[in-house]
Coordinates of C-alpha atoms in Angstrom, one line a residue:
M1 CA 1.0 0.1 -44.1
N2 CA 2.9 3.0 -43.3
I3 CA 3.7 4.8 -39.8
T4 CA 5.5 8.4 -39.7
K5 CA 6.5 10.4 -36.7
Q6 CA 6.0 14.4 -36.5
Q7 CA 7.9 15.6 -33.7
I8 CA 6.1 18.6 -32.2
D9 CA 8.5 19.5 -29.4
D10 CA 10.7 17.4 -26.7
L11 CA 7.5 16.2 -25.0
N12 CA 5.0 15.7 -27.8
A13 CA 4.7 13.9 -31.2
V14 CA 2.1 12.8 -33.8
L15 CA 2.3 9.6 -35.4
K16 CA 0.3 9.3 -38.8
V17 CA -0.4 5.9 -39.8
E18 CA -1.8 5.0 -43.2
I19 CA -3.9 1.7 -44.0
T20 CA -4.4 0.5 -47.5
R21 CA -7.4 -1.9 -48.4
E22 CA -4.4 -4.7 -49.2
D23 CA -3.6 -4.2 -45.3
Y24 CA -7.1 -5.6 -44.3
Q25 CA -9.4 -6.4 -47.0
E26 CA -8.3 -10.3 -47.2
K27 CA -9.3 -10.4 -43.5
V28 CA -12.3 -8.7 -43.6
D29 CA -13.4 -11.0 -46.5
S30 CA -12.6 -14.3 -44.7
I31 CA -14.7 -13.2 -41.7
L32 CA -17.5 -12.2 -43.8
R33 CA -17.6 -15.5 -45.7
D34 CA -17.6 -17.2 -42.1
Y35 CA -20.3 -15.2 -41.2
R36 CA -22.3 -16.1 -44.5
K37 CA -22.0 -19.9 -43.6
N38 CA -23.5 -19.4 -40.3
A39 CA -26.0 -16.4 -40.8
N40 CA -29.7 -17.3 -40.0
I41 CA -31.8 -14.6 -42.2
P42 CA -35.5 -15.1 -42.9
G43 CA -36.0 -16.2 -46.5
F44 CA -32.7 -17.8 -46.8
R45 CA -31.5 -21.1 -46.2
K46 CA -28.3 -21.1 -43.6
G47 CA -25.2 -20.8 -45.8
Q48 CA -27.3 -19.0 -49.0
V49 CA -27.6 -15.9 -47.8
P50 CA -26.3 -13.3 -50.5
M51 CA -22.5 -12.0 -49.9
G52 CA -24.2 -8.5 -50.6
L53 CA -26.6 -8.6 -47.8
I54 CA -23.8 -9.8 -45.3
K55 CA -21.6 -7.1 -46.6
K56 CA -24.5 -4.5 -46.1
Q57 CA -25.4 -5.5 -42.6
Y58 CA -22.1 -6.8 -41.1
G59 CA -19.4 -5.0 -43.7
K60 CA -18.7 -1.6 -41.8
A61 CA -18.6 -3.2 -38.3
V62 CA -15.9 -5.8 -39.3
L63 CA -14.1 -3.4 -41.4
V64 CA -13.9 -0.9 -38.3
D65 CA -12.8 -4.0 -35.8
E66 CA -9.9 -5.1 -37.9
V67 CA -8.5 -1.9 -38.7
N68 CA -8.6 -1.0 -35.0
K69 CA -6.7 -4.5 -34.4
L70 CA -4.2 -3.5 -37.3
L71 CA -3.4 -0.1 -35.8
Q72 CA -3.2 -1.6 -32.0
D73 CA -0.4 -4.3 -33.0
H74 CA 1.5 -2.0 -35.4
L75 CA 1.5 1.2 -33.1
N76 CA 2.8 -1.1 -30.3
T77 CA 5.3 -2.6 -32.7
Y78 CA 6.6 0.6 -33.9
L79 CA 6.7 2.2 -30.3
V80 CA 8.9 -0.8 -29.2
E81 CA 11.2 -0.7 -32.6
E82 CA 11.7 2.9 -32.3
K83 CA 12.2 2.9 -28.6
L84 CA 9.9 5.6 -28.1
D85 CA 9.5 6.0 -24.1
V86 CA 5.8 7.4 -23.8
L87 CA 3.5 8.4 -21.1
G88 CA 0.1 6.9 -20.9
N89 CA -1.1 5.6 -24.2
P90 CA -1.2 7.1 -27.9
L91 CA -4.5 9.2 -28.1
P92 CA -6.3 9.1 -31.5
K93 CA -7.0 12.5 -32.9
Q94 CA -10.7 13.3 -33.6
Q95 CA -11.5 13.0 -37.7
D96 CA -15.0 14.3 -38.4
N97 CA -16.9 12.5 -41.4
F98 CA -14.3 10.0 -41.9
N99 CA -14.5 7.9 -44.7
W100 CA -14.2 4.4 -44.0
D101 CA -14.7 3.4 -48.0
A102 CA -11.6 5.1 -48.9
E103 CA -8.9 3.4 -50.8
Q104 CA -6.3 4.8 -48.3
L105 CA -7.4 5.3 -44.6
A106 CA -5.3 7.7 -42.6
F107 CA -4.8 8.3 -38.9
E108 CA -3.3 10.5 -36.5
F109 CA -2.5 9.9 -32.8
E110 CA -1.0 11.9 -30.2
L111 CA 2.2 11.1 -28.1
G112 CA 3.0 12.2 -24.9
L113 CA 6.8 11.3 -24.5
A114 CA 8.9 10.8 -21.4
P115 CA 11.3 13.5 -20.8
D116 CA 14.9 13.4 -20.7
F117 CA 16.7 13.9 -17.3
Q118 CA 19.3 13.2 -14.8
V119 CA 18.9 12.0 -11.3
S120 CA 21.3 12.6 -8.7
L121 CA 21.2 10.9 -5.3
K122 CA 24.1 13.1 -3.8
G123 CA 21.6 16.0 -2.8
K124 CA 23.3 19.1 -1.4
K125 CA 21.3 18.7 2.2
A126 CA 21.8 15.4 4.1
I127 CA 18.8 13.2 5.0
P128 CA 18.6 12.0 8.3
H129 CA 19.1 8.3 8.4
Y130 CA 17.3 7.3 11.9
K131 CA 19.1 4.6 14.2
I132 CA 16.3 3.9 16.6
V133 CA 17.6 2.4 19.8
A134 CA 16.0 0.7 22.9
D135 CA 17.0 2.9 25.7
K136 CA 17.0 1.6 29.5
K137 CA 13.5 3.2 30.0
M138 CA 12.0 1.5 27.2
I139 CA 13.5 -2.1 28.6
D140 CA 12.6 -1.4 32.0
D141 CA 8.9 -0.5 30.8
Q142 CA 8.4 -3.8 28.7
V143 CA 10.0 -6.0 31.7
A144 CA 7.1 -4.6 33.9
R145 CA 4.8 -5.1 31.4
I146 CA 5.7 -8.5 31.1
R147 CA 5.8 -9.4 35.0
K148 CA 2.3 -7.7 35.1
Q149 CA 0.8 -9.6 32.1
Y150 CA 2.1 -12.8 33.5
G151 CA 1.6 -12.0 37.1
K152 CA -1.1 -13.5 39.4
L153 CA -4.1 -11.9 40.7
V154 CA -4.8 -11.4 44.6
S155 CA -8.2 -10.6 46.1
R156 CA -8.1 -7.4 48.1
P157 CA -10.6 -6.4 50.6
E158 CA -10.6 -2.8 49.7
V159 CA -9.4 -0.5 46.7
G160 CA -5.8 0.3 46.7
K161 CA -3.8 2.6 44.7
E162 CA -2.7 0.0 41.9
D163 CA -5.6 -2.4 42.0
E164 CA -8.0 -3.7 39.4
V165 CA -11.7 -3.0 39.9
S166 CA -14.3 -4.9 38.5
G167 CA -17.5 -3.5 38.3
T168 CA -20.6 -1.9 36.6
F169 CA -21.2 1.3 35.0
L170 CA -24.7 2.7 35.1
S171 CA -26.7 5.5 33.8
E172 CA -30.4 5.0 32.8
A173 CA -30.6 8.3 31.3
H174 CA -27.7 7.7 28.6
E175 CA -28.8 3.8 28.3
I176 CA -25.3 2.8 30.1
N177 CA -24.9 -0.6 31.9
H178 CA -22.0 -2.2 31.3
K179 CA -19.5 -4.4 33.3
T180 CA -15.7 -4.2 32.8
T181 CA -12.5 -3.7 34.8
L182 CA -10.8 -0.6 35.9
E183 CA -7.0 -0.4 35.9
L184 CA -6.5 2.2 38.5
A185 CA -3.2 2.7 36.8
K186 CA -4.7 4.0 33.9
V187 CA -7.6 6.4 35.6
K188 CA -6.5 10.0 34.9
S189 CA -8.9 11.9 37.3
K190 CA -7.6 12.6 40.6
K191 CA -11.5 13.0 42.1
A192 CA -11.9 9.6 40.6
L193 CA -9.0 7.9 42.2
E194 CA -10.1 9.5 45.5
A195 CA -13.6 8.4 45.2
L196 CA -12.5 5.0 44.8
K197 CA -9.9 4.7 47.2
G198 CA -11.2 2.5 50.0
K199 CA -14.0 1.2 48.5
K200 CA -15.2 -2.5 49.1
P201 CA -17.3 -4.6 47.2
G202 CA -20.9 -3.7 46.9
D203 CA -19.9 0.2 47.2
T204 CA -21.1 2.8 44.4
V205 CA -19.3 5.8 43.5
T206 CA -20.3 8.6 41.3
L207 CA -17.8 9.3 38.4
K208 CA -17.3 12.1 35.5
T209 CA -16.6 11.0 32.2
K210 CA -15.0 13.7 31.4
G211 CA -11.1 13.2 31.6
L212 CA -11.6 9.8 33.3
F213 CA -8.8 7.9 31.6
T214 CA -5.3 8.6 30.6
E215 CA -6.2 7.8 27.2
D216 CA -9.3 8.6 25.3
Y217 CA -9.7 5.3 23.6
L218 CA -10.3 3.7 27.0
L219 CA -13.4 5.4 27.7
P220 CA -16.1 3.6 24.9
S221 CA -14.7 -0.2 26.0
A222 CA -15.4 1.0 29.3
L223 CA -18.8 2.3 29.4
G224 CA -20.0 0.0 26.5
V225 CA -20.8 2.5 24.0
P226 CA -19.5 3.6 20.5
F227 CA -16.7 5.8 20.2
D228 CA -18.9 8.6 18.6
K229 CA -20.8 8.6 21.3
A230 CA -18.3 8.3 23.9
K231 CA -16.0 11.3 22.1
D232 CA -17.6 14.5 24.0
L233 CA -19.3 12.7 26.5
D234 CA -19.5 14.7 29.7
I235 CA -21.8 13.3 32.1
E236 CA -21.8 11.7 35.6
V237 CA -22.2 7.6 35.8
S238 CA -22.4 5.2 38.8
F239 CA -20.0 2.5 39.3
T240 CA -20.9 -0.2 41.4
V241 CA -17.5 -2.3 42.9
E242 CA -17.7 -5.9 42.6
E243 CA -14.5 -7.3 42.5
I244 CA -11.0 -6.3 43.8
N245 CA -7.6 -7.6 42.8
E246 CA -3.9 -6.6 42.9
R247 CA -2.0 -8.1 40.1
Q248 CA 1.4 -9.3 41.6
P249 CA 4.3 -9.4 39.1
A250 CA 5.4 -12.6 37.7
E251 CA 8.8 -13.7 39.2
L252 CA 11.8 -13.9 36.3
T253 CA 11.8 -17.6 36.5
Q254 CA 13.1 -20.1 34.0
E255 CA 9.7 -21.1 33.3
L256 CA 8.3 -17.9 32.2
F257 CA 11.8 -17.0 29.9
D258 CA 10.9 -20.4 27.9
R259 CA 7.1 -19.3 27.8
L260 CA 8.4 -16.1 26.1
F261 CA 10.8 -16.8 24.1
G262 CA 11.1 -20.5 23.6
P263 CA 12.9 -23.2 25.8
D264 CA 16.4 -22.5 26.6
Q265 CA 16.7 -19.5 24.6
V266 CA 17.2 -17.0 27.5
H267 CA 18.4 -18.0 31.0
S268 CA 18.5 -14.7 33.0
E269 CA 17.2 -11.4 33.3
K270 CA 20.1 -10.1 31.7
E271 CA 19.5 -11.9 28.7
M272 CA 15.9 -11.3 28.9
R273 CA 16.9 -7.6 28.7
E274 CA 19.2 -8.1 25.6
K275 CA 16.7 -10.0 23.7
I276 CA 14.2 -7.5 24.4
K277 CA 16.4 -4.8 23.0
D278 CA 17.4 -6.8 20.2
D279 CA 14.0 -7.8 19.0
S280 CA 12.6 -4.2 19.6
E281 CA 15.4 -2.8 17.4
K282 CA 14.8 -5.1 14.7
Q283 CA 11.0 -3.9 14.6
F284 CA 12.4 -0.2 15.1
L285 CA 14.6 -0.7 11.7
Q286 CA 11.6 -1.3 9.6
Q287 CA 10.2 2.0 10.7
A288 CA 13.3 4.0 10.4
D289 CA 13.7 2.1 6.7
Q290 CA 10.5 3.5 5.8
K291 CA 11.1 6.8 6.8
L292 CA 14.3 7.0 5.0
L293 CA 12.4 5.6 2.0
N294 CA 10.1 8.5 2.2
D295 CA 12.2 10.8 3.0
V296 CA 14.5 9.9 0.0
T297 CA 11.4 9.7 -2.3
E298 CA 10.2 13.5 -1.3
S299 CA 14.0 14.6 -1.5
L300 CA 14.3 12.9 -5.2
I301 CA 11.1 14.6 -6.6
E302 CA 11.9 18.1 -4.9
S303 CA 15.8 18.2 -6.9
T304 CA 14.9 16.5 -10.0
R305 CA 13.3 18.8 -12.2
F306 CA 11.9 18.1 -15.5
D307 CA 8.9 18.9 -17.6
L308 CA 5.9 16.7 -18.5
P309 CA 3.6 16.6 -21.5
M310 CA 1.1 18.2 -19.3
E311 CA -1.9 19.1 -21.7
F312 CA -1.4 15.5 -23.5
L313 CA -1.7 14.0 -19.9
K314 CA -4.8 15.8 -19.2
K315 CA -6.3 15.1 -22.5
W316 CA -5.3 11.2 -21.7
I317 CA -6.8 11.2 -18.2
Q318 CA -10.0 12.8 -19.4
N319 CA -10.8 10.4 -22.3
T320 CA -9.2 6.9 -21.1
G321 CA -11.2 6.3 -17.9
E322 CA -14.3 4.1 -17.6
K323 CA -16.2 7.0 -18.4
P324 CA -15.3 10.4 -19.9
L325 CA -14.3 13.1 -17.2
T326 CA -14.7 17.2 -17.6
A327 CA -11.8 19.2 -18.1
E328 CA -12.0 20.4 -14.5
E329 CA -12.3 16.5 -13.2
A330 CA -9.2 16.1 -15.5
Q331 CA -7.4 18.5 -14.2
D332 CA -8.2 17.8 -10.4
E333 CA -7.1 13.9 -11.1
Y334 CA -3.7 15.2 -13.0
E335 CA -2.7 17.4 -10.0
R336 CA -3.2 14.5 -7.6
S337 CA -1.2 12.0 -9.9
E338 CA 1.6 14.1 -10.6
K339 CA 3.8 13.7 -7.8
G340 CA 3.3 10.0 -8.2
L341 CA 3.9 9.8 -11.8
R342 CA 7.4 12.0 -11.4
Y343 CA 8.6 9.4 -8.9
Q344 CA 7.7 6.6 -11.2
L345 CA 9.8 8.1 -13.9
I346 CA 12.7 9.0 -11.3
E347 CA 12.4 5.2 -10.1
G348 CA 12.2 3.6 -13.6
K349 CA 15.5 5.8 -14.3
L350 CA 17.6 4.9 -11.1
I351 CA 16.6 0.9 -11.7
S352 CA 17.7 1.3 -15.4
E353 CA 20.8 3.1 -14.5
H354 CA 22.0 1.3 -11.7
G355 CA 20.9 -2.2 -13.4
L356 CA 18.4 -3.6 -10.6
Q357 CA 16.7 -6.5 -11.5
V358 CA 14.3 -8.9 -9.7
Q359 CA 15.7 -12.5 -10.6
F360 CA 13.4 -15.2 -10.0
E361 CA 15.8 -17.1 -7.3
E362 CA 15.8 -13.8 -5.5
L363 CA 12.3 -13.6 -5.7
K364 CA 12.0 -17.2 -4.3
D365 CA 14.3 -16.3 -1.4
F366 CA 12.2 -13.1 -0.4
A367 CA 9.0 -15.3 -0.7
K368 CA 10.4 -17.9 1.5
G369 CA 11.6 -15.2 4.0
F370 CA 8.2 -13.6 4.4
I371 CA 6.7 -16.9 4.8
R372 CA 9.0 -18.0 7.4
S373 CA 8.3 -14.6 9.2
Q374 CA 4.7 -15.4 9.2
M375 CA 4.7 -19.0 10.2
A376 CA 6.9 -17.7 13.2
Q377 CA 4.0 -15.1 14.7
Y378 CA 2.1 -18.8 14.7
G379 CA 4.6 -20.4 16.6
Q380 CA 6.2 -22.1 14.0
T381 CA 9.5 -21.0 14.5
N382 CA 11.6 -23.8 12.5
P383 CA 9.7 -25.1 9.5
S384 CA 11.7 -27.4 6.8
E385 CA 13.1 -26.4 3.7
E386 CA 10.6 -28.7 1.9
D387 CA 7.6 -27.1 3.3
L388 CA 9.0 -23.4 2.6
E389 CA 9.8 -24.4 -1.0
G390 CA 6.0 -26.2 -1.2
I391 CA 4.5 -23.0 0.0
A392 CA 6.6 -20.5 -2.0
A393 CA 5.7 -22.6 -5.2
R394 CA 2.1 -22.0 -4.3
V395 CA 2.4 -18.5 -3.7
L396 CA 4.3 -17.8 -6.7
S397 CA 1.7 -19.5 -8.9
N398 CA -0.4 -16.5 -8.2
R399 CA 0.0 -13.4 -10.5
D400 CA -0.9 -11.1 -8.1
E401 CA 1.3 -12.2 -5.2
V402 CA 4.3 -12.3 -7.6
K403 CA 3.5 -8.4 -8.8
R404 CA 3.1 -7.5 -4.8
L405 CA 6.4 -9.6 -3.8
S406 CA 8.2 -8.2 -6.8
E407 CA 7.5 -4.7 -5.7
Q408 CA 8.5 -5.0 -2.4
L409 CA 11.8 -6.9 -3.3
M410 CA 12.6 -3.9 -5.7
S411 CA 11.7 -1.4 -3.0
Q412 CA 14.2 -3.1 -0.6
K413 CA 16.6 -2.7 -3.5
L414 CA 16.0 1.1 -3.9
L415 CA 16.5 1.1 -0.3
D416 CA 19.9 -0.4 -0.1
L417 CA 21.0 1.9 -3.3
Y418 CA 19.9 4.8 -1.0
K419 CA 21.9 3.8 2.2
E420 CA 24.9 3.3 -0.2
K421 CA 24.8 6.2 -2.5
A422 CA 22.4 8.9 -1.0
N423 CA 23.6 11.6 1.2
L424 CA 22.8 10.4 4.5
K425 CA 23.4 11.5 8.0
T426 CA 22.8 8.9 10.8
R427 CA 20.9 10.1 13.8
E428 CA 20.7 7.9 16.7
V429 CA 17.4 8.4 18.9
T430 CA 15.2 6.2 21.3
Y431 CA 11.7 5.5 19.7
E432 CA 10.1 8.0 22.1
Q433 CA 12.4 10.6 20.4
F434 CA 11.7 9.3 16.8
V435 CA 8.0 9.5 17.5
K436 CA 8.0 13.0 18.6
E437 CA 10.3 14.2 15.6
V438 CA 8.7 12.5 12.9
Y439 CA 5.2 12.5 13.8
G440 CA 5.1 15.4 16.2

C-alpha cells in the first residue's frame, strides 16, 4: 500500500491511496474459506460447496469490505504519523465505473486542513469583568422575605393593606372556578385593592384580570388556567373572600438562625446579614464568571482571523450525516456551526499553547467538590471522605459523566487563564445593575 499527499492550497489537500492485490488477497481468501465451511446451499453438503460458487456469491462483497477496512486503518495511521490536523474526516472522491478486479486499486480522498493562526488574549478593547456585590437594599429585602416566610399567620376580621386573602375566583362563562390565596402586596391594580379593602369573609367583589398582578406569571395560577389562556385574558371575574390573614414577621431569634443556617453558625442579625451577603456573592460569582466566559469567547472569535476550507466543510456536512443534505441545507448548517467550529479551533490552540490538561486526580477532586455541593442541597453538609471517594468512583466509571465533568473542568481552567492573561477591566455592580446591563 502506498499513500501520497497532493497539497492543493494551505487548507485543502488530496490523498492518493494505492492498494495492490497482495495487501488484501490473503485476508479475503481466509474469509471466503470460512464462508465455504459454513455455507448452506441447496444441492451441496455443508462444507463441500465449490469455492468458485462461494467467490461468485460473496467474493465482491468481502473484497469491498476488506479494502474499506484497510483504507480506514491506514488513513488514520497516516494522518497521525504525518501530524496532519484535519477538519472533519477524509472524503472519498467519486470514481465512476470503478474496476474492483484490477491488480492495483487507486483511491483519492479530499482533506480539509486546519488553518495556521495565532491567538492573542490581550485584545485592544478591555472586556468588563463584573464583580457583583450584594448591596444594603438587597440584604434588607432578603431579611424581610425570610421574616415573612417564617412568620405566623394571624386571622383578621376584614381585609387590610398587606393581608393575605384566601377565596375563590369564579367565571362561569370562562369556566373558571378556583380557590387561591392573594398576597395583596403582589396585587398591582389600584381598583382591585380598593375593591378588596375592608371586605369580610363571605363578601364578593368583581375584579378585572388585565393588570391585576405585579407579575404576569401570577395570573394563571391564581385563576387555575393555562398560561396561554391567561396571557391576553381581559375579563371580569368574581372573587369571594373566605379567609383573611395577616402575616406577622418572625422574630430574629437563635432558633430561626439555627433553622436557616445550621446549629451555632449565626448568632445575631449582623452575622445573618454578613452570611446572606457572603452566600449571595458566591452565587453571583458563578453568573459573573459565565458572563466573562461568554464575552471572552465572543471577543476571541471576533478578533482571531483565519480562513476555513469552507467548500470542503460544506461538502462534508452534506454527505456525512444520517441522510444526505441538499446543497442549500448544507450551506445553512455550515452557517449555523461556523462560529462554534472557529471557537473549537481557538480553544484547542489555547489549550495546546498553555499546556492545559485534565489530570485524573484533578478530575476526581473536581467530581468530589461537585458531589459535596449536591449533597449540601439536601442537608448533608459534612459527608465523610470515604463516602465522597465511593460516590466519585461510581460517577467516574460512567464515560458520559467523565466527559461532562472533564469539559466543565477544562472550561474552569480556561476561565482562570482568561482572568490571568486577558485584557479585563473590573466593574463592580449590584445585582440589579448587572441584570439591567447584561439582560436589558
